[in-house]
Every structure is written in C-alpha cells, then in structure tokens.
Amino acid sequence: MSRIQFDPPLRTLGFLHALRSERSPVVPLPGASTRCWLANDAHTEQLVLLQDRLFSKNNMRQWRQAAPSLAPGGARALGLAQPTDSPHFPVSLAQAAGAAVKALASATRQTTGRVSHPMRAMQTLLTQLLPPALFGMPVDTDIDDLIDATDLIEQVHGRHQLHAFFGPHCGDDAGSGSISSDDELEARLTLHHAFRQSYAEIGQVQGNSHLDAFVAIYRAAVASPAAALTWLCHVLAAHPAQQHHLRCLLSSPHTSNAGQSLLRAWLQETLRYVPPAWLLVRVATENTVLSGQAVTAGDHILVSPWLRHRDPTLWDEPESFDLARFNTAGPNQGNRLMPFGLGARKCPATHFSMQLLNCLAEQLILHFDICPEADHPCAVLWVNLRPAASGGPALVPLQEGAT
C-alpha cells in the first residue's frame, strides 16, 4: 500500500541493517560496552528465543512473584497465573474502554475539536483503564504526572540501552538534551510514591520487590500498547479511503465480523511494520555455541523484531505496508511475526495485549476520523520504538451516529 519513513532517520536502525548485510548468523557489536552479539538471521533468532534455558530474560521471575498480589483476574489477564489458567480478557475492561473513548470524543468536541498529540492521548486512556483492571483500583495521583515520570524513565532506560549496545552508532535516537540524575530520581520517586500510596494500604504491595514489579508492569502495560495504537493511527491516516471502509464494516452488525477480521490485519501489519518492541535482549546462562559462534555465560544476545520483520527471505516487499499479508487466506505466518517475542519467555501478556489493542482500536475508528499529518513521522528509540510525543495525525471526533 505505502511506505512510512522516519524524519529524521534513526541511525541505530540503519546500523542494524548494515550488520544484517554481512550475512553472518552471529555478529559482535562494535562499540558496545559489554560483550554483546546480534542474532543476525532468522534461524539464529529463533534459536535464541526458543532455547529459554540457555538464553534468559531477566524480569519474568519478579513479575511472577508479584502475581498473587494483583487484582482478581489481573494475573490471569497478563498470563502470570498458573500454566493451567488460560489467558482471559476482562469483559469489564472492554466496556470501560468503549466508555473512555466515547468520553474522549465528547470532551474533544466541546473543547479543541481535535486530538493533536495521539501518543499522549493513548497513554492517558491506558493509564485510566489498566490500573483498575490489573491492580484493583486507579493509581491515586495526577495522570499527567504519572505519564511524565514514566516517559522520563523510559527515555533514560532507552539511552542506557542504546549506549551500552550500540555506542557511537546510535546518535541521538533516544532524543537530545540532558537528563540530570536529580530528574531521574524525582521521576522514580513519583512512580514509587504513587504506587505505594495507592496499593500498600490494601496489602497489595509487600516490600520494594513487589512495588518495583507493579511499577514495571504498569510501564510495560502502557508504553508498548500506546506506541502500537499511535503507529496504527499513523498508517490509518495515510490511507483515508481504507480507513473509511473499515469504519463502515465495523459499524454495521451485518458486516462486523468482516470488519473485525480486517481490523486484525491492520493491527498485525502495523506490529510487523513498526514493532514497538524493536529489540529483545537475552543473557546467556552458560557457555555455549550459537550458530557456530562461541558465546560466554553473561554475554548479551540481541534479537531485533525490526530486522526480522524486514527480512526479504521471510517477507515479500517487507519495506511496504501491505494488509494482504494478513487479510487473505494465505499460509499461516507462524514464527515470522514476533512483536511480542517467541517461545516460553515471550511477553506473557501477548493475548491480553492483542485483545486490548483490538478493543481500543475499534472504538477509536468508530469515534474519530484520523487525519494525516503533513510530514513524515518522527520516532525515538526509548525502551520501545515510539512516535515522538508531539505531532502526529490528528484525531477529529465524528458526529454521533456518523460513519
């Protein structure tokens, strides 16, 4: 259908593409401050992600330990319950999402007439919706303060990650400007105070370990879905006729099933084309050999969904946004698409995240006309690949009953 180009280009992604062209399955990262390797072909990527005994992900144990303290149904929704419990998307959350988007549309009609910063709007919606569903009650603090603190920490983590793994090759991909240690400390204290104040009184947060897990779950539950929804807005805005067609299908009870199938294709192709989780990090747990390369315990192994989703050996014309990849009765995509990782250590909330994205995307399409921006989107590499906070497509509320 079309191509999206970042303006300015992201140097780190260009560097990764240059490494991919070397045709070596495992590539050392020059300039990294730690022993670090890039899994550089489709087979090696799968080896790293599927051999969870050899290549571990660090935060899952802490999350699972905190799972019993989540709200009833919260652990199951996030895939952190017992293995015998299938993931479950709360009906109450779907209803709340519909009400929240309608309220946003109504408030926008009465004030500015358009949502000009969709990334911030998505973060606000998710911050309103997710803490009650996952933790049992809202976070008792100003939402803007919570988002600002989260953004600063995401940016700091993104900078640390880029400089540790890519050194001088990353440029200003995580944003320019200095962030003082005092600013970072204040942001961390804001988040910790908000969560301790909100949940400690009902016995949910038991010590700093659970508190850290709650904050980490909140950050992950908001950051990636907010970025994915905003990227979806970008691609919908670039295709106004197809956006209108999708809205018509979703709004009619006679075609809603076809609309849901088409919406899933939009979401899947968006997650392929601009995966928020652009880089997955694993740590070797023992000395091993990976695709012929000796790897030492403690080495970092990087897998990039961005590269995998643009691999011409896996996808036809991977640089183009093409709904036909997922909207036709073709072969199953299998492990080619991996916006949430693969294997036992992929994101445990994969099912929940897709249901959440589907629910919110449908409501946004039904209540807003998503209008194109004048320029190419500006992106930053924090923990996630995300649109810049300012700018982006405008969300103009539709008149009630309009399609």
Coordinates of C-alpha atoms in Angstrom, one line a residue:
M1 CA 0.0 0.0 0.0
S2 CA 2.6 2.6 1.1
R3 CA 5.8 3.2 3.0
I4 CA 6.4 5.1 6.2
Q5 CA 9.8 6.9 6.5
F6 CA 11.0 8.4 9.7
D7 CA 12.2 12.0 9.6
P8 CA 15.0 12.2 10.7
P9 CA 16.1 8.6 10.1
L10 CA 17.0 6.6 13.1
R11 CA 20.8 5.9 13.0
T12 CA 20.6 2.7 15.1
L13 CA 18.2 1.0 12.7
G14 CA 20.4 1.9 9.8
F15 CA 23.4 0.4 11.6
L16 CA 21.4 -2.8 12.3
H17 CA 20.5 -3.1 8.6
A18 CA 24.2 -2.7 7.7
L19 CA 25.1 -5.5 10.1
R20 CA 22.4 -7.7 8.5
S21 CA 24.0 -7.3 5.2
E22 CA 27.1 -9.1 6.4
R23 CA 25.3 -12.4 6.1
S24 CA 26.9 -13.8 9.3
P25 CA 24.4 -15.5 11.6
V26 CA 26.0 -14.0 14.8
V27 CA 27.7 -10.6 14.7
P28 CA 29.6 -8.9 17.5
L29 CA 28.5 -5.4 18.1
P30 CA 31.4 -2.9 17.7
G31 CA 31.3 -0.1 20.2
A32 CA 29.3 -2.0 22.8
S33 CA 30.4 -1.5 26.4
T34 CA 29.7 -5.2 27.2
R35 CA 30.1 -8.5 25.4
C36 CA 27.2 -8.3 23.0
W37 CA 26.1 -10.2 19.9
L38 CA 23.4 -9.7 17.3
A39 CA 21.4 -12.8 16.2
N40 CA 21.6 -11.9 12.6
D41 CA 19.5 -14.4 10.6
A42 CA 16.0 -15.9 11.0
H43 CA 17.3 -19.3 12.2
T44 CA 19.6 -17.9 14.9
E45 CA 16.9 -15.5 16.1
Q46 CA 14.6 -18.5 16.7
L47 CA 17.4 -20.4 18.5
V48 CA 17.9 -17.6 20.9
L49 CA 14.2 -17.0 21.7
L50 CA 13.1 -20.7 21.8
Q51 CA 16.0 -22.0 23.9
D52 CA 14.9 -20.3 27.1
R53 CA 17.2 -22.5 29.3
L54 CA 20.3 -21.1 27.6
F55 CA 19.2 -17.5 26.9
S56 CA 17.2 -16.0 29.8
K57 CA 15.0 -12.9 30.2
N58 CA 15.7 -11.1 33.5
N59 CA 12.4 -9.7 34.7
M60 CA 9.9 -12.6 34.5
R61 CA 10.7 -14.0 37.9
Q62 CA 10.0 -10.8 39.7
W63 CA 6.7 -10.3 37.8
R64 CA 5.5 -13.9 38.6
Q65 CA 6.4 -13.4 42.3
A66 CA 4.2 -10.3 42.4
A67 CA 1.3 -12.0 40.5
P68 CA -0.6 -13.1 43.6
S69 CA -0.8 -9.5 44.7
L70 CA -2.5 -8.4 41.5
A71 CA -6.3 -7.8 41.4
P72 CA -8.5 -10.9 41.0
G73 CA -8.2 -11.8 37.3
G74 CA -5.2 -9.4 36.8
A75 CA -2.6 -12.2 36.9
R76 CA -4.7 -14.3 34.6
A77 CA -5.2 -11.4 32.2
L78 CA -1.4 -10.8 32.0
G79 CA -0.6 -14.5 31.6
L80 CA 1.1 -14.6 35.0
A81 CA -1.3 -17.1 36.6
Q82 CA -0.8 -20.9 36.8
P83 CA 0.0 -22.5 33.4
T84 CA -3.4 -24.3 33.6
D85 CA -5.2 -21.0 33.6
S86 CA -5.8 -19.8 30.0
P87 CA -5.4 -16.0 29.4
H88 CA -8.5 -14.0 29.9
F89 CA -9.5 -10.5 28.8
P90 CA -11.9 -9.0 31.3
V91 CA -15.3 -8.0 29.9
S92 CA -15.4 -5.1 32.3
L93 CA -12.2 -3.7 30.7
A94 CA -13.7 -3.9 27.2
Q95 CA -16.8 -2.0 28.4
A96 CA -14.6 0.6 30.2
A97 CA -12.5 1.1 27.0
G98 CA -15.6 1.9 25.0
A99 CA -16.8 4.3 27.6
A100 CA -13.4 6.0 27.8
V101 CA -13.1 6.6 24.1
K102 CA -16.6 7.9 23.9
A103 CA -15.8 10.3 26.7
L104 CA -12.6 11.4 25.0
A105 CA -14.6 12.1 21.7
S106 CA -17.3 14.0 23.6
A107 CA -14.8 16.1 25.5
T108 CA -12.8 16.9 22.4
R109 CA -15.9 18.1 20.5
Q110 CA -16.6 20.5 23.4
T111 CA -13.0 21.9 23.6
T112 CA -10.3 21.8 20.9
G113 CA -12.2 19.9 18.3
R114 CA -9.2 17.6 17.6
V115 CA -6.7 15.4 19.5
S116 CA -3.3 16.7 18.2
H117 CA -1.0 14.5 20.2
P118 CA -2.3 11.0 19.8
M119 CA 0.6 9.3 21.7
R120 CA -0.2 11.3 24.8
A121 CA -3.9 10.6 24.4
M122 CA -3.2 6.8 24.1
Q123 CA -1.1 6.9 27.3
T124 CA -3.9 8.7 29.1
L125 CA -6.5 6.2 28.0
L126 CA -4.4 3.3 29.1
T127 CA -3.5 4.9 32.4
Q128 CA -7.2 5.4 33.1
L129 CA -8.1 1.8 32.1
L130 CA -5.3 -0.6 33.2
P131 CA -4.6 0.0 36.9
P132 CA -8.2 -0.7 38.0
A133 CA -8.2 -3.9 35.9
L134 CA -4.8 -5.1 36.8
F135 CA -4.3 -3.8 40.4
G136 CA -7.8 -3.4 41.6
M137 CA -8.1 0.4 41.8
P138 CA -6.8 3.5 40.0
V139 CA -3.4 4.9 40.8
D140 CA -4.0 7.8 43.2
T141 CA -2.0 10.6 41.5
D142 CA -2.3 13.0 38.7
I143 CA -2.3 11.2 35.4
D144 CA -0.1 13.7 33.6
D145 CA 2.5 13.5 36.4
L146 CA 2.4 9.7 36.1
I147 CA 2.9 9.8 32.4
D148 CA 5.7 12.4 32.6
A149 CA 7.6 10.3 35.2
T150 CA 7.1 7.1 33.1
D151 CA 8.3 8.8 29.9
L152 CA 11.4 10.2 31.6
I153 CA 12.4 6.7 32.9
E154 CA 11.6 5.1 29.6
Q155 CA 13.9 7.6 27.9
V156 CA 16.7 7.1 30.4
H157 CA 16.5 3.3 30.0
G158 CA 16.4 3.7 26.3
R159 CA 19.6 5.8 26.3
H160 CA 21.4 3.4 28.6
Q161 CA 20.4 0.5 26.4
L162 CA 21.5 2.3 23.1
H163 CA 24.8 3.5 24.5
A164 CA 25.6 0.1 26.1
F165 CA 24.9 -1.9 23.0
F166 CA 25.5 0.5 20.1
G167 CA 27.9 3.2 21.5
P168 CA 28.5 5.9 19.0
H169 CA 26.3 4.3 16.3
C170 CA 23.1 5.4 18.0
G171 CA 23.4 9.2 17.7
D172 CA 20.5 11.0 19.3
D173 CA 18.0 8.2 18.6
A174 CA 16.8 8.4 22.2
G175 CA 16.3 12.1 22.0
S176 CA 18.6 15.1 22.5
G177 CA 19.0 17.2 25.7
S178 CA 20.4 16.2 29.0
I179 CA 18.6 14.5 31.8
S180 CA 20.1 15.1 35.2
S181 CA 20.3 12.4 37.9
D182 CA 18.0 14.5 40.1
D183 CA 15.4 14.5 37.4
E184 CA 15.6 10.7 37.1
L185 CA 15.5 10.3 40.8
E186 CA 12.4 12.5 41.1
A187 CA 10.6 10.5 38.4
R188 CA 11.4 7.2 40.1
L189 CA 10.1 8.6 43.4
T190 CA 7.0 9.9 41.8
L191 CA 6.1 6.5 40.5
H192 CA 7.1 4.6 43.6
H193 CA 5.2 7.1 45.8
A194 CA 2.1 6.8 43.6
F195 CA 2.0 3.1 43.7
R196 CA 2.8 2.7 47.4
Q197 CA 0.2 5.3 48.3
S198 CA -2.4 3.6 46.1
Y199 CA -1.9 0.0 46.9
A200 CA 0.1 -0.5 50.2
E201 CA -3.0 0.2 52.3
I202 CA -4.9 -2.7 50.9
G203 CA -1.9 -5.0 51.4
Q204 CA -1.1 -5.5 47.7
V205 CA 2.4 -4.1 47.7
Q206 CA 4.6 -6.2 50.0
G207 CA 8.0 -4.6 50.1
N208 CA 10.1 -3.0 47.4
S209 CA 10.3 -6.1 45.2
H210 CA 6.5 -6.1 44.7
L211 CA 6.5 -2.4 44.4
D212 CA 9.1 -2.5 41.7
A213 CA 7.2 -5.2 39.9
F214 CA 3.9 -3.2 40.0
V215 CA 5.7 -0.2 38.5
A216 CA 7.4 -2.3 35.8
I217 CA 4.1 -4.0 34.9
Y218 CA 2.4 -0.6 34.7
R219 CA 5.1 0.8 32.5
A220 CA 5.1 -2.2 30.1
A221 CA 1.3 -2.3 30.0
V222 CA 1.0 1.3 28.9
A223 CA 4.2 2.0 26.9
S224 CA 4.0 -0.7 24.2
P225 CA 0.2 -0.6 23.6
A226 CA 0.3 3.3 23.5
A227 CA 3.0 3.2 20.9
A228 CA 1.3 0.5 18.8
L229 CA -2.0 2.4 18.8
T230 CA -0.3 5.6 17.8
W231 CA 1.5 3.8 14.9
L232 CA -1.9 2.4 13.9
C233 CA -3.2 6.0 13.8
H234 CA -0.3 6.9 11.5
V235 CA -1.0 4.2 9.0
L236 CA -4.8 4.7 9.1
A237 CA -4.3 8.4 8.5
A238 CA -2.1 7.6 5.4
H239 CA -5.0 5.5 3.9
P240 CA -8.2 7.6 4.4
A241 CA -10.3 5.5 1.9
Q242 CA -9.4 2.2 3.6
Q243 CA -10.0 3.8 7.0
H244 CA -13.5 4.8 6.0
H245 CA -14.1 1.3 4.6
L246 CA -13.0 -0.3 7.8
R247 CA -15.2 2.1 9.8
C248 CA -18.2 1.2 7.7
L249 CA -17.6 -2.5 8.2
L250 CA -17.2 -2.2 12.0
S251 CA -20.3 0.0 12.4
S252 CA -22.8 -2.4 10.8
P253 CA -24.0 -5.5 12.5
H254 CA -24.2 -7.2 9.1
T255 CA -20.5 -6.7 8.4
S256 CA -18.9 -6.5 11.8
N257 CA -17.3 -9.9 11.5
A258 CA -15.6 -8.9 8.3
G259 CA -14.7 -5.6 10.0
Q260 CA -13.0 -7.5 12.9
S261 CA -11.0 -9.7 10.5
L262 CA -9.8 -6.6 8.6
L263 CA -9.0 -4.8 11.9
R264 CA -6.8 -7.7 13.0
A265 CA -5.0 -7.4 9.7
W266 CA -4.4 -3.7 10.3
L267 CA -3.1 -4.4 13.7
Q268 CA -0.8 -7.3 12.7
E269 CA 0.7 -5.5 9.8
T270 CA 1.2 -2.4 11.9
L271 CA 3.0 -4.5 14.5
R272 CA 5.1 -6.1 11.7
Y273 CA 5.9 -2.7 10.1
V274 CA 6.7 -0.7 13.2
P275 CA 7.1 -3.1 16.1
P276 CA 7.3 -1.1 19.4
A277 CA 9.5 -3.9 20.9
W278 CA 12.2 -3.3 18.3
L279 CA 14.9 -5.0 20.3
L280 CA 14.8 -8.1 22.5
V281 CA 17.6 -8.7 24.9
R282 CA 18.6 -12.1 26.3
V283 CA 21.5 -13.2 28.5
A284 CA 23.5 -16.4 28.0
T285 CA 23.2 -18.5 31.2
E286 CA 26.1 -20.7 30.4
N287 CA 29.0 -21.1 27.9
T288 CA 27.5 -22.4 24.6
V289 CA 27.8 -22.3 20.8
L290 CA 25.3 -20.3 18.9
S291 CA 25.2 -20.9 15.1
G292 CA 28.9 -21.7 15.2
Q293 CA 29.9 -18.8 17.4
A294 CA 31.2 -19.4 20.9
V295 CA 29.2 -17.4 23.5
T296 CA 30.2 -17.0 27.1
A297 CA 27.9 -17.0 30.1
G298 CA 26.8 -13.5 30.8
D299 CA 27.0 -12.3 27.2
H300 CA 24.1 -10.3 25.9
I301 CA 22.4 -11.6 22.8
L302 CA 20.2 -9.2 20.8
V303 CA 17.3 -10.1 18.6
S304 CA 15.6 -7.4 16.6
P305 CA 12.0 -7.8 15.5
W306 CA 12.6 -4.7 13.4
L307 CA 15.1 -6.6 11.3
R308 CA 13.2 -9.9 11.3
H309 CA 10.0 -8.1 10.1
R310 CA 12.0 -6.5 7.2
D311 CA 13.9 -9.7 6.2
P312 CA 13.3 -10.3 2.5
T313 CA 13.9 -14.0 3.0
L314 CA 10.7 -14.1 5.2
W315 CA 8.5 -11.4 3.6
D316 CA 7.7 -10.2 0.1
E317 CA 8.5 -6.4 -0.2
P318 CA 9.0 -6.0 3.5
E319 CA 9.5 -2.3 3.3
S320 CA 5.9 -1.8 2.1
F321 CA 2.9 -1.7 4.4
D322 CA 0.6 -4.3 2.9
L323 CA -2.6 -5.6 4.5
A324 CA -2.8 -8.5 2.2
R325 CA -0.1 -10.3 4.2
F326 CA -2.7 -10.9 7.0
N327 CA -6.1 -10.3 5.2
T328 CA -6.0 -13.2 2.8
A329 CA -6.3 -16.9 3.2
G330 CA -2.6 -17.5 2.7
P331 CA -0.2 -19.5 4.7
N332 CA 0.0 -19.1 8.5
Q333 CA 2.6 -16.5 9.5
G334 CA 3.9 -18.9 12.1
N335 CA 7.1 -17.6 13.8
R336 CA 7.8 -15.0 11.2
L337 CA 5.8 -12.3 13.1
M338 CA 7.1 -11.8 16.6
P339 CA 6.1 -8.4 18.0
F340 CA 6.0 -10.0 21.5
G341 CA 8.9 -12.4 21.1
L342 CA 8.7 -16.2 20.8
G343 CA 8.8 -19.2 23.0
A344 CA 8.4 -19.7 26.7
R345 CA 9.9 -16.3 27.5
K346 CA 7.8 -14.2 25.1
C347 CA 5.7 -11.5 26.6
P348 CA 3.2 -13.4 28.9
A349 CA 0.5 -10.8 28.1
T350 CA 0.5 -11.4 24.4
H351 CA -3.1 -12.5 24.3
F352 CA -4.2 -9.7 26.6
S353 CA -2.3 -7.1 24.6
M354 CA -3.8 -8.1 21.3
Q355 CA -7.3 -8.0 22.8
L356 CA -6.7 -4.6 24.3
L357 CA -5.3 -3.2 21.1
N358 CA -8.3 -4.6 19.2
C359 CA -10.8 -3.2 21.6
L360 CA -9.3 0.3 21.7
A361 CA -8.6 0.4 18.0
E362 CA -12.2 -0.4 17.1
Q363 CA -13.5 2.3 19.4
L364 CA -11.1 4.9 18.1
I365 CA -12.0 4.1 14.5
L366 CA -15.7 4.3 15.3
H367 CA -15.5 7.6 17.1
F368 CA -12.7 9.5 15.4
D369 CA -11.6 10.5 11.8
I370 CA -7.9 10.0 11.8
C371 CA -6.4 12.7 9.6
P372 CA -2.9 12.7 8.1
E373 CA -0.1 14.8 9.2
A374 CA 1.9 16.9 6.8
D375 CA 5.3 15.4 7.3
H376 CA 6.9 12.0 7.8
P377 CA 6.5 10.8 11.4
C378 CA 9.3 11.5 13.9
A379 CA 10.3 8.5 16.0
V380 CA 12.5 7.8 19.0
L381 CA 14.2 4.7 20.3
W382 CA 13.5 4.5 24.1
V383 CA 12.7 1.1 25.6
N384 CA 10.2 1.0 22.7
L385 CA 10.2 2.3 19.1
R386 CA 7.6 5.0 19.6
P387 CA 6.4 8.2 17.9
A388 CA 7.7 11.4 19.2
A389 CA 5.4 13.0 21.9
S390 CA 4.5 15.9 19.8
G391 CA 2.9 16.0 16.4
G392 CA 1.4 13.0 14.5
P393 CA -2.0 12.5 12.9
A394 CA -5.0 14.5 14.3
L395 CA -8.0 12.6 15.8
V396 CA -11.1 14.5 14.9
P397 CA -14.3 13.3 16.7
L398 CA -17.0 12.1 14.4
Q399 CA -20.5 13.4 14.9
E400 CA -22.5 10.8 16.9
G401 CA -24.0 8.3 14.6
A402 CA -21.7 9.2 11.7
T403 CA -19.7 6.6 9.8

